[in-house]
Short mmCIF file of C-alpha atoms and ligand atoms in Angstrom, two decimals:
data_model
loop_
_atom_site.label_atom_id
_atom_site.label_comp_id
_atom_site.label_asym_id
_atom_site.label_seq_id
_atom_site.Cartn_x
_atom_site.Cartn_y
_atom_site.Cartn_z
CA MET I 234 3.30 11.80 -11.86
CA THR I 235 6.07 9.11 -11.07
CA ASP I 236 8.97 11.07 -9.81
CA THR I 237 10.17 9.05 -6.80
CA VAL I 238 10.34 11.27 -3.92
CA THR I 239 13.52 10.96 -1.38
CA ALA I 240 13.10 11.67 2.10
CA PRO I 241 14.81 14.28 4.10
CA PHE I 242 17.48 12.82 6.38
CA GLY I 243 16.69 11.52 9.94
CA ARG I 244 13.05 11.13 11.66
CA ARG I 245 10.42 13.81 12.21
CA LEU I 246 7.76 14.33 14.61
CA SER I 247 4.52 14.72 13.34
CA GLU I 248 1.17 15.35 14.68
CA ILE I 249 -1.91 13.38 14.53
CA THR I 250 -5.02 15.43 13.18
CA GLU I 251 -7.51 12.75 12.56
CA ALA I 252 -8.14 9.15 13.72
CA ARG I 253 -11.51 7.14 12.93
CA ASP I 254 -12.83 3.80 12.24
CA SER I 255 -13.17 2.93 8.98
CA GLY I 256 -14.86 -0.87 8.70
CA GLY I 257 -12.60 -2.96 10.28
CA TYR I 258 -9.52 -0.89 9.70
CA ARG I 259 -8.44 2.45 11.08
CA VAL I 260 -7.62 5.32 9.13
CA PHE I 261 -4.87 7.99 10.81
CA SER I 262 -3.81 11.44 9.30
CA ALA I 263 -0.45 13.00 10.31
CA LEU I 264 0.55 16.77 9.65
CA ASP I 265 3.90 16.72 8.49
CA SER I 266 5.37 20.23 8.81
CA ARG I 267 8.57 19.57 6.78
CA GLY I 268 8.47 16.85 4.48
CA PRO I 269 7.70 16.71 1.04
CA GLU I 270 3.99 15.19 -0.60
CA PRO I 271 4.77 11.38 -1.21
CA GLN I 272 4.09 9.79 -4.46
CA PRO I 273 1.61 6.93 -4.81
CA GLY I 274 3.34 3.61 -3.85
CA GLN I 275 5.53 5.25 -1.55
CA PHE I 276 5.65 4.29 2.13
CA TYR I 277 6.89 5.55 5.69
CA MET I 278 8.39 3.91 8.86
CA LEU I 279 6.17 4.80 11.90
CA ALA I 280 6.68 4.96 15.41
CA ALA I 281 4.07 6.29 18.28
CA ASP I 282 5.73 8.79 20.41
CA ARG I 283 4.42 7.64 23.59
CA GLY I 284 3.81 3.79 24.11
CA TRP I 285 6.49 2.86 21.77
CA GLY I 286 8.42 -0.07 23.67
CA GLY I 287 6.13 -1.76 26.53
CA ALA I 288 7.32 -3.79 29.01
CA ASP I 289 8.46 -6.61 26.86
CA GLY I 290 10.36 -3.99 24.55
CA ARG I 291 7.85 -4.44 21.97
CA PRO I 292 7.00 -2.38 19.65
CA TYR I 293 10.73 -1.75 19.12
CA LEU I 294 11.32 -0.97 15.65
CA SER I 295 9.41 1.23 13.53
CA ARG I 296 6.43 -0.14 11.20
CA ALA I 297 6.22 0.22 7.54
CA PHE I 298 3.06 1.85 6.28
CA ALA I 299 2.07 2.98 2.52
CA ALA I 300 0.45 6.49 2.30
CA ALA I 301 -3.44 5.67 1.49
CA GLY I 302 -3.89 9.89 0.23
CA ALA I 303 -1.60 12.87 0.90
CA GLU I 304 -2.58 16.96 0.48
CA THR I 305 -0.35 19.87 0.60
CA GLY I 306 -1.71 22.68 2.54
CA ARG I 307 -0.50 25.69 4.60
CA ARG I 308 0.77 24.24 7.66
CA GLY I 309 2.34 21.43 5.70
CA VAL I 310 1.56 18.00 4.21
CA ARG I 311 -1.42 15.91 5.62
CA ILE I 312 -0.61 12.23 5.11
CA ASP I 313 -3.62 9.43 5.52
CA PHE I 314 -2.77 5.88 6.76
CA LEU I 315 -5.06 2.90 6.47
CA ALA I 316 -4.18 0.32 9.26
CA GLU I 317 -5.39 -2.91 10.42
CA ALA I 318 -4.09 -4.11 14.17
CA VAL I 319 -2.35 -7.38 13.89
CA GLY I 320 0.43 -6.99 16.31
CA PRO I 321 1.79 -4.58 18.97
CA GLY I 322 2.98 -2.07 16.69
CA THR I 323 -0.11 -1.74 14.58
CA ASP I 324 -2.16 -2.00 17.70
CA ARG I 325 -0.31 1.31 19.23
CA LEU I 326 -0.52 2.54 15.64
CA THR I 327 -4.37 2.55 15.39
CA ALA I 328 -4.81 3.63 19.21
CA LEU I 329 -3.52 7.19 18.19
CA GLU I 330 -6.00 10.16 18.99
CA PRO I 331 -5.54 13.69 17.49
CA GLY I 332 -2.81 15.77 18.92
CA ASP I 333 -0.80 12.47 19.53
CA GLY I 334 2.97 12.83 18.38
CA LEU I 335 4.01 10.59 15.48
CA TRP I 336 7.63 9.59 14.52
CA ILE I 337 7.68 9.22 10.52
CA VAL I 338 10.93 8.60 8.15
CA GLY I 339 9.60 8.96 4.53
CA PRO I 340 8.55 9.03 2.03
CA LEU I 341 10.53 5.77 0.97
CA GLY I 342 10.69 3.71 -2.04
CA ARG I 343 10.05 3.70 -5.61
CA SER I 344 6.22 4.58 -7.11
CA PHE I 345 4.09 3.31 -9.38
CA SER I 346 4.30 4.23 -12.92
CA PRO I 347 1.82 5.45 -15.33
CA PRO I 348 0.15 2.94 -17.98
CA ARG I 349 1.95 4.06 -20.90
CA GLU I 350 5.44 3.74 -19.35
CA LEU I 351 4.09 0.09 -18.50
CA SER I 352 3.42 -0.52 -21.81
CA PRO I 353 2.91 1.41 -24.92
CA ASP I 354 -0.64 0.06 -25.60
CA ALA I 355 -1.82 0.65 -22.42
CA ALA I 356 -4.28 3.73 -22.01
CA GLY I 357 -5.65 2.62 -19.03
CA ALA I 358 -5.27 1.07 -15.84
CA ILE I 359 -7.06 -1.94 -13.45
CA LEU I 360 -6.50 -1.74 -9.71
CA VAL I 361 -6.61 -4.75 -7.74
CA GLY I 362 -6.52 -4.55 -4.08
CA GLY I 363 -6.54 -7.12 -1.28
CA GLY I 364 -7.44 -6.62 2.36
CA ILE I 365 -5.06 -3.53 4.12
CA GLY I 366 -3.23 -3.70 0.86
CA VAL I 367 -5.91 -1.45 -0.68
CA ALA I 368 -4.27 1.36 1.05
CA THR I 369 -1.69 2.17 -1.30
CA LEU I 370 -4.19 1.92 -4.25
CA ALA I 371 -6.24 4.52 -3.02
CA ILE I 372 -3.83 7.05 -3.46
CA TRP I 373 -2.87 6.11 -6.96
CA ARG I 374 -6.31 6.04 -8.18
CA ARG I 375 -6.76 9.47 -7.34
CA ALA I 376 -3.67 10.61 -8.72
CA LEU I 377 -4.68 8.70 -11.94
CA ALA I 378 -8.31 10.33 -12.21
CA ALA I 379 -6.37 13.59 -11.79
CA ALA I 380 -4.44 12.87 -14.66
CA GLY I 381 -7.49 11.37 -16.54
CA VAL I 382 -6.64 7.78 -16.86
CA PRO I 383 -9.43 5.17 -17.33
CA THR I 384 -9.18 3.28 -14.29
CA ARG I 385 -11.00 0.38 -13.23
CA THR I 386 -11.05 -0.58 -9.48
CA LEU I 387 -11.74 -4.51 -7.95
CA LEU I 388 -11.02 -4.96 -4.06
CA GLY I 389 -11.83 -7.90 -2.19
CA PHE I 390 -11.79 -8.46 1.49
CA ARG I 391 -11.80 -11.81 3.79
CA ASP I 392 -14.70 -10.76 5.88
CA ARG I 393 -16.59 -7.56 7.06
CA ARG I 394 -14.18 -7.48 10.13
CA HIS I 395 -11.33 -7.45 7.72
CA SER I 396 -12.41 -4.61 5.27
CA GLY I 397 -12.19 -1.02 5.05
CA GLY I 398 -10.64 1.91 3.49
CA LEU I 399 -13.31 2.27 0.66
CA GLU I 400 -13.89 6.22 1.07
CA LEU I 401 -10.60 6.57 0.79
CA PHE I 402 -10.78 5.81 -3.22
CA ASP I 403 -13.57 8.91 -3.68
CA CYS I 404 -14.79 6.65 -6.47
CA SER I 405 -18.45 4.71 -6.69
CA GLU I 406 -17.56 2.66 -9.31
CA ILE I 407 -15.64 -0.23 -7.28
CA ARG I 408 -16.02 -3.80 -7.95
CA LEU I 409 -16.24 -5.84 -4.74
CA ALA I 410 -15.11 -9.31 -3.81
CA SER I 411 -15.63 -11.34 -0.43
CA GLU I 412 -14.54 -14.29 0.89
CA ASP I 413 -17.51 -14.38 2.90
CA GLY I 414 -20.01 -13.40 0.28
CA HIS I 415 -20.75 -9.97 2.27
CA ALA I 416 -20.41 -7.83 -0.47
CA GLY I 417 -19.91 -8.23 -4.19
CA HIS I 418 -18.90 -11.26 -5.55
CA GLN I 419 -18.38 -14.57 -3.20
CA GLY I 420 -14.97 -15.38 -3.90
CA TYR I 421 -11.30 -13.82 -4.72
CA VAL I 422 -10.80 -10.41 -6.51
CA THR I 423 -8.76 -12.28 -8.68
CA ASP I 424 -11.66 -14.21 -10.10
CA LEU I 425 -13.11 -10.49 -11.00
CA LEU I 426 -9.55 -9.97 -12.41
CA ALA I 427 -9.56 -13.33 -14.40
CA VAL I 428 -12.95 -12.26 -16.00
CA MET I 429 -11.69 -9.01 -16.81
CA LEU I 430 -8.39 -9.64 -18.84
CA GLU I 431 -10.83 -12.36 -20.99
CA GLY I 432 -12.12 -9.42 -22.49
CA ASP I 433 -11.18 -7.98 -25.98
CA ASP I 434 -9.15 -4.94 -24.44
CA ALA I 435 -7.24 -6.50 -21.63
CA ALA I 436 -3.92 -5.54 -23.43
CA SER I 437 -5.28 -1.86 -23.48
CA ALA I 438 -4.67 -1.57 -19.29
CA ALA I 439 -2.05 -2.04 -17.20
CA VAL I 440 -2.56 -3.74 -14.00
CA TYR I 441 -1.74 -2.42 -10.31
CA ALA I 442 -1.99 -4.68 -7.34
CA CYS I 443 -1.31 -5.06 -4.01
CA GLY I 444 -2.66 -7.36 -1.23
CA PRO I 445 -1.52 -10.56 0.72
CA PRO I 446 1.09 -12.66 -1.38
CA ALA I 447 -1.06 -15.36 -2.52
CA MET I 448 -3.54 -12.87 -4.24
CA LEU I 449 -0.13 -10.88 -5.65
CA GLU I 450 1.21 -14.42 -7.26
CA THR I 451 -1.80 -15.01 -8.81
CA VAL I 452 -2.11 -11.80 -10.28
CA ARG I 453 1.60 -12.03 -11.20
CA GLU I 454 0.79 -15.38 -13.17
CA LEU I 455 -2.56 -14.18 -14.71
CA CYS I 456 -0.42 -11.03 -16.12
CA ALA I 457 2.35 -12.83 -17.33
CA ASP I 458 0.21 -15.49 -19.15
CA ARG I 459 -1.94 -12.85 -21.08
CA GLY I 460 1.03 -10.55 -21.65
CA VAL I 461 -0.77 -7.74 -19.71
CA ALA I 462 1.62 -5.06 -17.52
CA ALA I 463 1.54 -5.22 -14.38
CA GLU I 464 3.22 -3.61 -11.07
CA LEU I 465 2.73 -5.10 -7.79
CA ALA I 466 3.50 -3.16 -4.51
CA MET I 467 4.72 -6.01 -2.27
CA GLU I 468 5.62 -6.10 1.28
CA ALA I 469 8.36 -7.89 3.09
CA PRO I 470 9.74 -7.58 6.87
CA MET I 471 11.23 -4.04 7.14
CA ALA I 472 13.64 -3.48 9.85
CA CYS I 473 15.04 -0.13 8.40
CA GLY I 474 13.39 0.86 5.21
CA PHE I 475 16.22 2.85 3.51
CA GLY I 476 18.74 -0.34 2.36
CA ALA I 477 20.43 -0.99 5.41
CA CYS I 478 19.36 -4.21 7.15
CA PHE I 479 18.71 -6.25 3.79
CA GLY I 480 15.94 -7.67 5.85
CA CYS I 481 13.58 -7.05 2.87
CA ALA I 482 15.43 -9.10 0.14
CA VAL I 483 13.32 -10.58 -2.73
CA PRO I 484 14.36 -13.21 -5.57
CA LEU I 485 14.63 -11.53 -9.00
CA ALA I 486 13.47 -13.72 -12.18
CA ASP I 487 16.65 -13.52 -13.74
CA GLY I 488 18.82 -14.32 -10.39
CA GLY I 489 19.79 -12.36 -7.43
CA PHE I 490 17.85 -10.10 -5.23
CA MET I 491 16.39 -6.87 -4.45
CA ARG I 492 16.04 -4.89 -1.51
CA LEU I 493 12.43 -4.13 -1.33
CA CYS I 494 12.50 -1.03 0.49
CA VAL I 495 14.78 0.83 -2.02
CA ASP I 496 14.04 -1.04 -5.22
CA GLY I 497 10.38 -1.41 -4.46
CA PRO I 498 7.83 -1.84 -2.84
CA VAL I 499 6.27 -1.60 -6.31
CA VAL I 500 7.89 -3.63 -8.63
CA ASN I 501 7.63 -4.61 -12.11
CA ALA I 502 5.82 -8.11 -11.97
CA ALA I 503 7.92 -9.50 -14.44
CA GLU I 504 10.79 -8.86 -12.65
CA VAL I 505 10.66 -10.98 -9.53
CA GLU I 506 10.50 -14.71 -9.31
CA THR I 507 7.84 -15.04 -7.12
CA ALA I 508 5.70 -12.65 -4.91
CA LEU I 509 5.20 -14.99 -2.35
CA VAL I 510 7.57 -13.74 0.10
CA ALA I 511 8.08 -15.32 3.45
CA GLY I 512 6.98 -13.24 6.48
CA ALA I 513 4.75 -10.95 4.67
CA GLY I 514 1.11 -10.77 4.85
CA HIS I 515 -1.36 -11.14 7.86
C1 FAD H 211 6.22 -1.20 2.02
C2 FAD H 211 4.76 -1.66 3.19
C3 FAD H 211 3.56 -1.12 3.61
C4 FAD H 211 2.73 -1.47 4.43
N1 FAD H 211 1.88 -1.11 4.53
C5 FAD H 211 0.78 -0.99 5.60
C6 FAD H 211 -0.52 -0.28 5.56
O1 FAD H 211 -0.62 0.94 4.77
N2 FAD H 211 -1.38 -0.85 6.45
C7 FAD H 211 -0.80 -1.83 7.40
O2 FAD H 211 -1.66 -2.36 8.20
N3 FAD H 211 0.10 -2.47 7.43
C8 FAD H 211 1.09 -2.50 6.51
N4 FAD H 211 2.30 -2.76 6.29
C9 FAD H 211 2.36 -4.15 7.28
C10 FAD H 211 2.98 -3.68 8.23
O3 FAD H 211 4.16 -2.89 8.39
C11 FAD H 211 2.56 -4.84 9.59
O4 FAD H 211 1.55 -5.32 9.42
C12 FAD H 211 3.53 -4.12 10.70
O5 FAD H 211 4.72 -4.24 10.63
C13 FAD H 211 3.03 -5.52 11.74
O6 FAD H 211 3.49 -4.93 12.61
P1 FAD H 211 2.84 -5.54 14.35
O7 FAD H 211 3.83 -4.92 15.39
O8 FAD H 211 1.59 -5.05 14.41
O9 FAD H 211 2.82 -7.04 14.13
P2 FAD H 211 4.16 -7.93 14.19
O10 FAD H 211 4.44 -8.90 15.56
O11 FAD H 211 5.40 -7.40 13.73
O12 FAD H 211 3.56 -9.25 13.24
C14 FAD H 211 2.16 -9.29 13.22
C15 FAD H 211 1.59 -10.09 12.11
O13 FAD H 211 2.09 -9.31 11.02
C16 FAD H 211 2.50 -10.14 10.43
N5 FAD H 211 3.68 -8.92 9.28
C17 FAD H 211 4.78 -8.68 10.07
N6 FAD H 211 5.38 -7.91 9.30
C18 FAD H 211 4.71 -8.00 8.43
C19 FAD H 211 4.98 -7.34 7.09
N7 FAD H 211 6.31 -6.42 6.73
N8 FAD H 211 3.96 -7.67 6.20
C20 FAD H 211 3.00 -8.43 6.27
N9 FAD H 211 2.78 -8.74 7.67
C21 FAD H 211 3.46 -8.77 8.23
C22 FAD H 211 3.64 -11.24 10.91
O14 FAD H 211 3.59 -12.25 9.99
C23 FAD H 211 2.33 -11.38 11.75
O15 FAD H 211 1.41 -12.34 11.36
C24 FAD H 211 2.72 -2.69 5.51
C25 FAD H 211 4.42 -3.14 5.55
C26 FAD H 211 5.39 -2.61 4.24
C27 FAD H 211 6.44 -3.39 4.17
S1 FES H 212 14.33 -2.90 5.31
FE1 FES H 212 16.40 -2.67 5.77
S2 FES H 212 17.19 -3.34 4.04
FE2 FES H 212 15.41 -3.22 3.15
#
């Protein structure tokens, strides 16, 4: 379930097979005829085959995207991505249609660890997702379900426009929070986590979180205070995605730095000094 898969050398051209709206986000699927299936938590560097590099040269570099789903079939691996348009790269990627070409490098980075690997007492998992960060948790929830691991899922969104991807979880038991109150608890998803961790069985689950830096930092603090094992899928500005540029360095709790693209993006919460990474989140 957690063997990290390494990317074939170089970038390769995949084909968009499906693209649709999902709430305020966009889901698109690419058929990768040559690559291995990604492990949950891993990501790809993406660039559209056409319209990449406008009049002002942007977008120029590939953009990092978590795999939100994957399935191997006769013609290759179908990889699902969930995207929010926030700038030139994501504007172009959310405009992709079936038949379009997509350059991919990946799967990259470190995947999630099963609960028992994080803590011998952790028989189950609590997933905590915020905004577009729910993408990587969708593929992880499916893998946990397939392995028979009891999983509780908490997802939070700012408002209706900044929400989506729920159907990728293939699960009806999701507890929601929204800042504007349009769905579930009005407030932060971390409010739900704090209540859940007050329960007697708090230490019997490992926490897995992905979302904006402030949300991840609250998760990190809550879990540290209560001695609950946790992994965070973090983001940092990534220019290469495979360890060459050092643009994604984040500070470690015991000094020094890690390159999030090769030593993450999934990190043990106890390893990092903070989840408040400059330049990440939108
Ligand atoms: C490992 C990883 C996985 C990711 N997975 C997804 C995903 O599944 N779906 C998705 O929509 N996005 C994902 N992102 C974020 C995505 O890569 C950035 O939003 C994207 O690079 C923005 O490109 P742009 O040209 O559209 O906007 P830009 O002009 O580059 O930036 C627009 C806005 O996005 C912010 N931003 C820029 N880079 C990042 C970044 N790396 N992380 C967060 N905010 C950023 C900027 O501060 C700015 O506010 C991921 C990032 C990483 C590092
Ligand atoms: S993105 Fe270049 S070293 Fe991590």
